[in-house]
Amino acid sequence: MRNEITEVSPFKIFAYILLPCFLIPIPSVGGSGFSIPHNAIVLVAVGISLMFMVVHKNIKTSSFFVPLFILAFFAFLPATWNNSEISTAALRLFFVIVTLFWVFLLPDFETKLGQNRMLATILLLIVLQAIYGLIQYFVLIPFEFLFASKGFRIGGVFLQPNVLSSFLATGTIIAGYLLVTDIRSTSTILSKIALVLLPASIYLIQSKTGALGVILGIVVLTLGMLLHKQNKNILVVLGLFLIGIVLGVLFQYLDLILFDRSQRGLDSHITSSNARLAFYMQSVLIIFDNLGGVGFGKFSYNFLLSWVSDPNEVFGADTLVANLKHPHNELLFLGVEGGIFTLFIVLIAILLVFISASKNNPRNTFYLKLSLLLPISVHVMLEYPFYHSFIHWVLFLLFIRLFISNRSSMPISKLYVGSVGLLLTIFSITGSWTVVKLNEFRRAPSSGGQALTLIVNPWVQKADLDYAIQVTSLNSANQIGIEDMVRAELIGAYEVLETMPEVNLLLKMIQSHILLGETKEAVRLLELINTVYLRQLGREGHELTVSEFTLPNNKN
């Protein structure tokens, strides 16, 4: 009997919409959240997928959604008592809830066939991404006139080397998993191709985090196959994996012969192990100094102050600025912003997942499914946190849903599901428009913030919006030179500084303090710029001084 999953799969709708993230060149401007275009596309895909669910006769969710839903609220509870940016905390909570809601509603999980089709779809997207990555590696970088590779990345943020390798590692483990669990010929052929192509690409990229993720995944996957008594598949998986590594060596050798540059500048994306460890230690010190958390959205500012008060000899100001948005570790990021309470709630959630998985899976299946979680887990513990890449978060939730093997039994209203999907879609599209206008402002800040007046969704990237408004208004106050106006805008500037410690704002604030005759405060901010931001200003080795700041004509 053809069931609903084969006729209209909400996950396939999601995957079709997501395809441009993997295949179409989209500007990657850096940052996090909606400032990365792919994140908005992921949420639009989730929203539309939710709306498509209403065609199913019965929409049910797993009972396991309820405790995770409650724990999500508790995880962000510190926002009510610490110095959080409430809008940032609320937005993150919203994204966590709606993605949890979507994953635990997907009817694709109700049959083994539906589960394997989802995994095969993910694997196909990753294989396409690997092929595109190889095209960029061997064609677009040596011959940059074919493509504006410096302004765009094929697949955007996914082709940052460590990010791409996390997908390649995940795809490798999915391929091994499907060889054991899916007997369909198309799935078997795709898995065997992936088990050669993806390890070869990981080796070529030379990502340590990707290599670590795939090795841990292969070890746990092999353990699951041993317990499953899949000796033949063990030989196939490990044999193809080793062939892939050899192919990667040949790829690199070919690159040396043809282009005489084996690294391709990929090492510029890699932070040294010593610096990474220093980030961790600095983050741990902040947690111990602020057990209640510094506040959601306040990581950058507090990490900056912590380093300035006691500069770390392992990494300098340039490395600090380049890595100021996150500590390369999801748990430390949550610990710094949310404190030990948030960490405790997250650990409870992890414990509940493992308890449910151990109860609902035989031991061999437990390890097979656990292997799927490992590459992304390694990535978020060593590279970008989930708020940098929503697709990592969504895939992680999908694997958790598969891992716990909890059947859906709680019916839920179609009207409610469709409404949430519509809300998320509208929110994501208008949020993307907000980012477009913010980027216009950044390109032409002298326009006086004209682009900002066209924003219709101020809740997305609110810290960036507040920063843009504050820089504009503080600059206007400085130009007018009325002290009461300057003082009022300066108070707002200090509040914005805690979420956006940007050098342009600091420069305006210094000018304000000088205008008010507050030289001591101006010098304090100048010391911060001279310690951290000189290279960003093109003034390396030449410190700024108070005398370089001019006052409005009516104050000279």
Coordinates of C-alpha atoms in Angstrom, one line a residue:
M1 CA 0.0 0.0 0.0
R2 CA 1.4 3.4 -0.9
N3 CA 1.4 5.5 2.2
E4 CA 1.4 9.2 2.7
I5 CA 5.2 9.4 3.2
T6 CA 5.9 8.1 -0.3
E7 CA 3.3 10.5 -1.9
V8 CA 4.1 13.7 -0.1
S9 CA 7.2 13.7 2.0
P10 CA 7.6 16.9 4.0
F11 CA 11.3 16.2 4.3
K12 CA 11.7 16.0 0.6
I13 CA 10.0 19.4 0.3
F14 CA 12.6 20.6 2.7
A15 CA 15.5 19.1 0.8
Y16 CA 14.3 20.5 -2.6
I17 CA 14.2 24.0 -1.2
L18 CA 17.6 23.5 0.5
L19 CA 19.2 22.4 -2.8
P20 CA 20.2 26.0 -3.8
C21 CA 22.3 26.1 -0.6
F22 CA 24.5 23.4 -2.1
L23 CA 24.5 24.2 -5.7
I24 CA 23.9 27.9 -6.4
P25 CA 26.6 30.6 -5.6
I26 CA 25.2 32.8 -2.9
P27 CA 27.2 35.7 -1.3
S28 CA 28.7 34.7 2.0
V29 CA 29.2 37.8 4.1
G30 CA 30.2 36.0 7.3
G31 CA 28.7 36.6 10.7
S32 CA 26.0 34.4 12.1
G33 CA 22.2 33.9 12.2
F34 CA 20.4 35.5 9.3
S35 CA 23.5 37.4 8.1
I36 CA 24.4 34.1 6.5
P37 CA 21.9 33.7 3.6
H38 CA 21.8 29.9 3.9
N39 CA 20.5 30.1 7.4
A40 CA 17.4 32.0 6.2
I41 CA 16.9 29.4 3.4
V42 CA 17.0 26.6 5.9
L43 CA 14.3 28.2 8.0
V44 CA 12.1 29.0 5.0
A45 CA 12.5 25.3 4.0
V46 CA 11.4 24.2 7.5
G47 CA 8.4 26.6 7.4
I48 CA 7.2 25.4 4.0
S49 CA 7.7 21.8 5.0
L50 CA 5.5 22.4 8.0
M51 CA 2.8 23.8 5.8
F52 CA 2.9 20.8 3.5
M53 CA 2.3 18.5 6.5
V54 CA -1.3 19.5 6.6
V55 CA -2.0 17.3 3.6
H56 CA -1.4 14.2 5.8
K57 CA -4.5 12.6 7.3
N58 CA -3.1 12.4 10.8
I59 CA -0.4 14.6 12.2
K60 CA 1.3 13.2 15.3
T61 CA 4.3 14.1 17.3
S62 CA 6.5 12.0 19.6
S63 CA 5.9 12.2 23.3
F64 CA 9.7 12.8 23.6
F65 CA 9.1 16.3 22.2
V66 CA 7.4 17.5 25.4
P67 CA 10.4 17.1 27.8
L68 CA 12.8 18.6 25.1
F69 CA 10.3 21.5 24.6
I70 CA 10.3 22.2 28.4
L71 CA 14.1 21.9 28.7
A72 CA 14.5 24.4 25.8
F73 CA 12.6 27.0 27.8
F74 CA 14.6 26.2 31.0
A75 CA 17.9 26.5 29.0
F76 CA 17.1 30.1 28.2
L77 CA 15.7 31.0 31.6
P78 CA 18.9 32.7 32.7
A79 CA 18.0 35.5 30.3
T80 CA 15.5 36.7 33.0
W81 CA 18.2 37.2 35.6
N82 CA 21.5 37.9 33.9
N83 CA 22.5 40.7 31.6
S84 CA 21.1 39.1 28.4
E85 CA 20.0 40.8 25.2
I86 CA 16.4 39.6 25.6
S87 CA 15.6 39.8 21.9
T88 CA 18.7 37.5 21.1
A89 CA 17.6 35.0 23.7
A90 CA 14.0 35.0 22.5
L91 CA 15.0 34.6 18.9
R92 CA 17.3 31.6 19.6
L93 CA 14.6 30.0 21.8
F94 CA 12.1 30.5 18.9
F95 CA 14.4 28.8 16.4
V96 CA 15.1 25.9 18.8
I97 CA 11.4 25.3 19.4
V98 CA 10.2 25.5 15.8
T99 CA 13.0 23.2 14.5
L100 CA 12.3 20.7 17.3
F101 CA 8.6 21.0 16.5
W102 CA 9.3 20.2 12.8
V103 CA 11.6 17.3 13.4
F104 CA 9.3 15.6 15.8
L105 CA 6.3 16.0 13.5
L106 CA 8.0 14.5 10.4
P107 CA 6.0 11.5 9.3
D108 CA 9.1 10.2 7.5
F109 CA 10.3 8.7 10.8
E110 CA 7.3 6.4 11.1
T111 CA 8.7 3.7 8.8
K112 CA 12.2 2.4 8.3
L113 CA 11.8 3.0 4.6
G114 CA 10.9 6.7 5.3
Q115 CA 14.0 7.0 7.6
N116 CA 16.3 5.5 5.0
R117 CA 14.9 7.7 2.2
M118 CA 15.6 10.8 4.4
L119 CA 19.2 9.7 4.9
A120 CA 19.7 8.8 1.3
T121 CA 18.4 12.3 0.3
I122 CA 20.9 14.0 2.8
L123 CA 23.7 11.8 1.4
L124 CA 22.8 12.8 -2.2
L125 CA 23.0 16.5 -1.3
I126 CA 26.4 15.9 0.4
V127 CA 27.8 14.0 -2.6
L128 CA 26.7 16.8 -4.9
Q129 CA 28.5 19.2 -2.6
A130 CA 31.6 17.2 -2.7
I131 CA 31.6 17.2 -6.5
Y132 CA 31.1 20.9 -6.5
G133 CA 33.9 21.3 -4.0
L134 CA 36.3 19.3 -6.2
I135 CA 35.3 21.5 -9.2
Q136 CA 36.2 24.6 -7.2
Y137 CA 39.4 23.0 -6.0
F138 CA 40.7 21.9 -9.4
V139 CA 39.1 24.5 -11.7
L140 CA 37.8 27.6 -10.1
I141 CA 40.8 28.4 -7.9
P142 CA 43.6 27.9 -10.5
F143 CA 41.4 29.7 -13.1
E144 CA 39.7 32.5 -11.1
F145 CA 38.7 34.3 -14.2
L146 CA 36.0 31.6 -14.7
F147 CA 34.3 32.6 -11.5
A148 CA 34.4 35.4 -8.9
S149 CA 35.6 33.0 -6.2
K150 CA 36.8 35.7 -3.9
G151 CA 33.3 37.4 -3.8
F152 CA 31.3 34.1 -3.7
R153 CA 31.8 30.6 -2.5
I154 CA 30.0 27.8 -4.4
G155 CA 27.5 26.7 -1.7
G156 CA 28.4 29.7 0.3
V157 CA 29.4 29.0 3.9
F158 CA 29.4 25.3 3.2
L159 CA 32.7 25.6 1.4
Q160 CA 34.6 27.0 4.3
P161 CA 37.0 24.0 4.6
N162 CA 36.1 22.8 8.1
V163 CA 32.4 23.4 7.5
L164 CA 32.5 21.4 4.2
S165 CA 34.5 18.6 5.8
S166 CA 31.9 18.2 8.6
F167 CA 29.3 17.5 5.9
L168 CA 31.7 15.1 4.1
A169 CA 32.3 13.2 7.3
T170 CA 28.6 13.0 8.1
G171 CA 27.9 11.7 4.6
T172 CA 30.6 9.1 4.9
I173 CA 28.9 7.7 8.1
I174 CA 25.5 7.9 6.5
A175 CA 26.8 5.8 3.6
G176 CA 28.1 3.1 5.9
Y177 CA 24.9 3.2 7.9
L178 CA 22.7 2.8 4.7
L179 CA 24.8 -0.2 3.5
V180 CA 23.8 -2.0 6.6
T181 CA 20.2 -0.9 6.9
D182 CA 18.9 -0.2 3.4
I183 CA 18.9 -3.0 0.8
R184 CA 17.6 -0.8 -2.1
S185 CA 20.0 -1.0 -5.1
T186 CA 20.0 2.8 -5.7
S187 CA 20.9 3.4 -2.0
T188 CA 23.6 0.8 -2.2
I189 CA 25.2 2.3 -5.3
L190 CA 25.0 5.9 -3.9
S191 CA 26.5 4.7 -0.6
K192 CA 29.5 2.9 -2.3
I193 CA 30.2 6.0 -4.4
A194 CA 30.1 8.2 -1.3
L195 CA 32.4 5.9 0.7
V196 CA 35.1 6.5 -1.9
L197 CA 34.4 10.1 -2.9
L198 CA 33.8 11.7 0.5
P199 CA 36.9 10.4 2.4
A200 CA 39.0 11.4 -0.6
S201 CA 37.6 15.0 -0.4
I202 CA 38.2 15.1 3.4
Y203 CA 41.8 14.2 2.8
L204 CA 42.2 16.7 0.1
I205 CA 40.8 19.5 2.3
Q206 CA 43.1 18.4 5.2
S207 CA 40.6 19.4 7.8
K208 CA 41.6 18.1 11.2
T209 CA 38.1 18.3 12.6
G210 CA 36.6 16.6 9.6
A211 CA 39.2 13.8 9.9
L212 CA 38.6 13.4 13.6
G213 CA 34.8 13.3 13.1
V214 CA 34.9 10.7 10.4
I215 CA 37.4 8.5 12.3
L216 CA 35.3 8.5 15.4
G217 CA 32.2 7.8 13.3
I218 CA 33.8 4.9 11.5
V219 CA 35.0 3.3 14.8
V220 CA 31.6 3.4 16.3
L221 CA 29.9 2.4 13.1
T222 CA 32.3 -0.6 12.9
L223 CA 31.4 -1.6 16.5
G224 CA 27.7 -1.5 15.5
M225 CA 28.4 -3.7 12.5
L226 CA 30.3 -6.2 14.6
L227 CA 27.4 -6.4 17.0
H228 CA 25.1 -6.7 14.1
K229 CA 27.3 -9.5 12.7
Q230 CA 27.7 -7.7 9.4
N231 CA 31.2 -9.0 8.7
K232 CA 30.9 -8.7 5.0
N233 CA 29.7 -5.1 5.2
I234 CA 32.6 -4.3 7.6
L235 CA 35.0 -5.3 4.8
V236 CA 33.1 -3.3 2.2
V237 CA 32.8 -0.1 4.3
L238 CA 36.4 -0.2 5.5
G239 CA 37.7 -1.2 2.1
L240 CA 35.9 1.6 0.2
F241 CA 36.9 4.1 2.9
L242 CA 40.6 3.2 2.5
I243 CA 40.3 3.4 -1.3
G244 CA 38.9 6.9 -0.8
I245 CA 41.9 7.9 1.3
V246 CA 44.3 6.6 -1.4
L247 CA 42.2 8.5 -4.0
G248 CA 42.6 11.6 -1.9
V249 CA 46.4 11.2 -1.8
L250 CA 46.3 10.8 -5.6
F251 CA 44.2 13.9 -5.9
Q252 CA 46.7 15.9 -3.9
Y253 CA 49.6 14.5 -5.9
L254 CA 47.8 15.5 -9.1
D255 CA 47.3 18.9 -7.8
L256 CA 51.0 19.2 -7.0
I257 CA 51.9 18.2 -10.6
L258 CA 49.3 20.4 -12.3
F259 CA 49.3 23.5 -10.2
D260 CA 52.2 23.3 -7.8
R261 CA 50.3 24.4 -4.8
S262 CA 49.0 21.7 -2.4
Q263 CA 47.6 23.8 0.3
R264 CA 45.5 26.3 -1.7
G265 CA 45.5 28.7 1.2
L266 CA 43.3 26.3 3.2
D267 CA 45.6 26.6 6.1
S268 CA 44.6 30.2 6.5
H269 CA 41.2 29.0 7.7
I270 CA 42.8 26.8 10.4
T271 CA 43.4 28.2 13.9
S272 CA 46.4 26.7 15.6
S273 CA 45.8 24.0 18.2
N274 CA 47.5 26.1 20.9
A275 CA 45.3 29.2 20.1
R276 CA 42.2 26.9 20.2
L277 CA 43.2 25.6 23.6
A278 CA 43.8 29.2 24.8
F279 CA 40.3 30.1 23.6
Y280 CA 38.9 27.3 25.7
M281 CA 40.8 28.3 28.8
Q282 CA 39.8 31.9 28.4
S283 CA 36.1 30.8 28.1
V284 CA 36.4 28.6 31.2
L285 CA 37.8 31.5 33.2
I286 CA 34.9 33.7 32.1
I287 CA 32.4 31.0 33.2
F288 CA 34.0 30.7 36.7
D289 CA 34.0 34.5 37.0
N290 CA 30.3 34.7 35.9
L291 CA 28.5 31.5 37.1
G292 CA 25.1 33.0 36.2
G293 CA 26.3 33.7 32.6
V294 CA 27.3 37.0 31.0
G295 CA 24.0 37.1 29.1
F296 CA 22.8 35.8 25.8
G297 CA 24.3 37.9 23.0
K298 CA 27.1 39.2 25.2
F299 CA 29.9 36.6 24.4
S300 CA 32.0 38.9 22.1
Y301 CA 32.1 41.9 24.5
N302 CA 33.0 39.8 27.6
F303 CA 35.5 37.7 25.8
L304 CA 37.1 40.9 24.5
L305 CA 37.3 42.5 27.9
S306 CA 38.6 39.3 29.5
W307 CA 41.5 39.2 27.0
V308 CA 42.3 42.9 27.2
S309 CA 42.5 42.7 31.0
D310 CA 45.0 39.9 30.8
P311 CA 46.3 39.5 27.2
N312 CA 46.9 35.9 26.3
E313 CA 50.4 35.3 25.0
V314 CA 49.3 32.3 22.8
F315 CA 47.1 34.4 20.4
G316 CA 47.4 38.0 19.5
A317 CA 44.8 40.8 18.8
D318 CA 44.4 39.8 15.2
T319 CA 43.4 36.2 16.1
L320 CA 41.2 37.5 18.8
V321 CA 39.2 39.8 16.4
A322 CA 38.9 37.0 13.8
N323 CA 37.4 34.6 16.5
L324 CA 35.5 37.0 18.6
K325 CA 32.0 35.7 17.8
H326 CA 32.4 32.3 19.4
P327 CA 34.9 30.1 21.3
H328 CA 34.9 27.2 18.9
N329 CA 33.0 25.0 21.3
E330 CA 29.2 24.8 21.7
L331 CA 29.1 23.9 25.4
L332 CA 31.6 26.7 26.3
F333 CA 29.6 29.1 24.3
L334 CA 26.4 28.2 26.2
G335 CA 28.4 28.2 29.5
V336 CA 29.7 31.7 28.9
E337 CA 26.4 33.2 27.9
G338 CA 23.9 31.2 29.9
G339 CA 26.1 30.1 32.9
I340 CA 26.2 26.8 34.7
F341 CA 22.4 26.6 34.8
T342 CA 22.1 26.5 31.0
L343 CA 24.9 23.9 30.9
F344 CA 23.1 21.8 33.5
I345 CA 19.9 21.8 31.4
V346 CA 21.8 20.9 28.2
L347 CA 23.5 18.0 30.0
I348 CA 20.1 16.8 31.3
A349 CA 18.7 16.9 27.7
I350 CA 21.7 14.8 26.5
L351 CA 21.2 12.3 29.3
L352 CA 17.5 11.9 28.4
V353 CA 18.4 11.3 24.7
F354 CA 20.8 8.6 25.6
I355 CA 18.4 6.9 28.1
S356 CA 15.6 6.9 25.4
A357 CA 18.0 5.6 22.8
S358 CA 19.3 2.8 25.0
K359 CA 15.7 1.7 25.9
N360 CA 14.3 1.8 22.3
N361 CA 17.3 0.3 20.4
P362 CA 19.0 -3.0 20.6
R363 CA 22.7 -2.6 21.3
N364 CA 23.9 -3.1 17.8
T365 CA 21.4 -0.5 16.4
F366 CA 22.3 1.9 19.2
Y367 CA 25.9 2.1 18.0
L368 CA 25.0 2.3 14.3
K369 CA 22.7 5.3 15.0
L370 CA 25.1 6.9 17.5
S371 CA 27.8 7.0 14.7
L372 CA 25.6 9.4 12.7
L373 CA 25.8 12.0 15.5
L374 CA 29.6 12.0 15.9
P375 CA 30.9 14.1 12.9
I376 CA 28.5 17.1 13.7
S377 CA 29.2 16.7 17.4
V378 CA 32.9 17.0 16.8
H379 CA 32.4 20.0 14.5
V380 CA 30.3 22.0 17.0
M381 CA 32.8 21.2 19.8
L382 CA 35.8 22.3 17.8
E383 CA 34.5 24.8 15.2
Y384 CA 31.3 26.7 14.7
P385 CA 28.4 26.6 17.2
F386 CA 24.9 25.8 15.9
Y387 CA 23.8 29.5 15.6
H388 CA 26.4 30.0 12.9
S389 CA 25.0 27.2 10.7
F390 CA 21.3 26.2 11.1
I391 CA 21.7 23.3 8.7
H392 CA 24.1 21.6 11.3
W393 CA 21.4 22.1 14.0
V394 CA 18.6 20.7 11.8
L395 CA 20.7 17.6 10.8
F396 CA 21.7 17.1 14.4
L397 CA 18.1 17.1 15.4
L398 CA 17.2 14.7 12.6
F399 CA 19.8 12.2 13.8
I400 CA 18.7 12.6 17.4
R401 CA 15.1 11.8 16.3
L402 CA 16.4 8.7 14.6
F403 CA 18.6 7.8 17.5
I404 CA 15.9 7.9 20.2
S405 CA 13.5 5.7 18.0
N406 CA 10.4 7.0 19.7
R407 CA 7.2 6.5 17.8
S408 CA 4.8 9.4 17.2
S409 CA 1.6 9.0 19.2
M410 CA 0.3 12.5 20.2
P411 CA -2.1 14.0 17.6
I412 CA -1.8 17.7 16.9
S413 CA -4.0 20.2 15.1
K414 CA -3.4 20.8 11.4
L415 CA -4.3 24.4 11.8
Y416 CA -1.7 24.8 14.5
V417 CA 1.0 23.1 12.3
G418 CA 0.1 25.1 9.2
S419 CA 0.1 28.4 11.2
V420 CA 3.5 27.8 12.7
G421 CA 4.9 27.0 9.2
L422 CA 3.3 30.1 7.7
L423 CA 4.6 32.3 10.6
L424 CA 8.2 30.8 10.3
T425 CA 8.2 31.3 6.5
I426 CA 7.0 34.9 6.7
F427 CA 9.4 35.7 9.5
S428 CA 12.4 34.2 7.6
I429 CA 11.6 36.0 4.3
T430 CA 11.2 39.4 6.0
G431 CA 14.2 38.6 8.1
S432 CA 16.3 38.2 4.9
W433 CA 15.0 41.5 3.7
T434 CA 16.2 43.0 7.0
V435 CA 19.7 41.6 6.4
V436 CA 19.7 43.0 2.8
K437 CA 18.9 46.5 4.2
L438 CA 21.6 46.2 6.9
N439 CA 24.2 45.3 4.3
E440 CA 23.1 48.3 2.2
F441 CA 23.7 50.5 5.3
R442 CA 27.2 48.9 5.9
R443 CA 28.2 49.6 2.3
A444 CA 27.0 53.3 2.6
P445 CA 26.9 54.3 6.2
S446 CA 27.2 58.0 5.2
S447 CA 23.6 57.8 3.7
G448 CA 22.3 58.5 7.1
G449 CA 20.5 55.2 7.6
Q450 CA 18.0 55.6 4.7
A451 CA 18.0 51.8 4.1
L452 CA 17.1 51.1 7.7
T453 CA 13.8 52.9 7.3
L454 CA 12.7 50.1 4.9
I455 CA 13.1 47.3 7.4
V456 CA 9.9 45.5 8.2
N457 CA 11.2 42.8 10.6
P458 CA 13.3 44.5 13.3
W459 CA 13.5 41.3 15.4
V460 CA 16.0 39.6 13.1
Q461 CA 19.7 40.5 13.7
K462 CA 18.4 43.0 16.3
A463 CA 21.9 43.6 17.7
D464 CA 23.1 44.6 14.2
L465 CA 20.1 46.8 13.7
D466 CA 20.6 48.5 17.0
Y467 CA 24.3 49.0 16.1
A468 CA 23.4 50.6 12.8
I469 CA 20.9 52.9 14.3
Q470 CA 23.2 53.9 17.2
V471 CA 26.2 54.6 15.0
T472 CA 24.0 56.8 12.8
S473 CA 22.3 58.7 15.7
L474 CA 25.6 59.1 17.6
N475 CA 27.3 60.5 14.5
S476 CA 24.5 63.0 14.0
A477 CA 24.6 64.1 17.6
N478 CA 28.4 64.6 17.4
Q479 CA 27.9 66.7 14.2
I480 CA 25.2 68.8 15.8
G481 CA 27.3 69.2 19.0
I482 CA 24.5 69.7 21.5
E483 CA 25.9 68.2 24.7
D484 CA 22.6 66.9 26.1
M485 CA 21.9 65.1 22.9
V486 CA 25.4 63.6 22.7
R487 CA 25.2 62.4 26.3
A488 CA 21.9 60.7 25.7
E489 CA 23.1 58.9 22.6
L490 CA 26.3 58.0 24.4
I491 CA 24.3 56.1 27.1
G492 CA 22.7 54.1 24.3
A493 CA 26.0 53.5 22.6
Y494 CA 27.4 51.8 25.7
E495 CA 24.4 49.5 25.8
V496 CA 24.9 48.5 22.2
L497 CA 28.7 48.1 22.7
E498 CA 27.9 45.1 24.9
T499 CA 26.4 43.2 22.0
M500 CA 28.4 44.7 19.1
P501 CA 31.9 45.7 20.2
E502 CA 32.7 47.2 16.8
V503 CA 35.5 49.6 16.1
N504 CA 33.4 52.1 14.2
L505 CA 31.1 52.5 17.2
L506 CA 34.1 53.0 19.5
L507 CA 35.5 55.7 17.3
K508 CA 32.2 57.6 17.4
M509 CA 32.1 57.2 21.2
I510 CA 35.6 58.6 21.6
Q511 CA 34.6 61.6 19.6
S512 CA 31.6 62.1 21.9
H513 CA 33.7 61.9 25.0
I514 CA 36.1 64.5 23.6
L515 CA 33.2 66.8 22.7
L516 CA 31.9 66.5 26.3
G517 CA 35.4 67.2 27.7
E518 CA 35.7 63.7 29.1
T519 CA 39.3 63.0 28.1
K520 CA 39.8 60.2 30.6
E521 CA 36.9 58.1 29.2
A522 CA 38.1 58.9 25.6
V523 CA 41.6 57.6 26.5
R524 CA 40.2 54.4 28.0
L525 CA 38.4 53.6 24.8
L526 CA 41.4 54.6 22.7
E527 CA 43.5 52.0 24.7
L528 CA 41.0 49.4 23.7
I529 CA 41.3 50.3 20.0
N530 CA 45.1 50.5 20.2
T531 CA 45.2 47.1 21.9
V532 CA 42.9 45.2 19.6
Y533 CA 41.8 47.0 16.4
L534 CA 44.8 48.8 14.9
R535 CA 45.3 46.3 12.1
Q536 CA 41.6 46.4 11.2
L537 CA 42.0 50.2 10.9
G538 CA 45.1 49.8 8.7
R539 CA 47.2 51.5 11.5
E540 CA 49.3 48.5 12.6
G541 CA 52.2 49.9 14.7
H542 CA 50.8 53.4 14.7
E543 CA 48.5 54.1 17.7
L544 CA 45.6 56.5 17.6
T545 CA 45.8 59.6 19.8
V546 CA 43.2 62.0 21.2
S547 CA 44.6 64.8 19.0
E548 CA 43.5 63.0 15.8
F549 CA 39.8 63.4 16.6
T550 CA 38.2 66.6 15.3
L551 CA 35.2 68.3 16.9
P552 CA 32.2 69.9 15.1
N553 CA 32.9 73.5 13.8
N554 CA 30.7 75.0 16.5
K555 CA 32.9 73.3 19.2
N556 CA 36.3 74.1 17.8

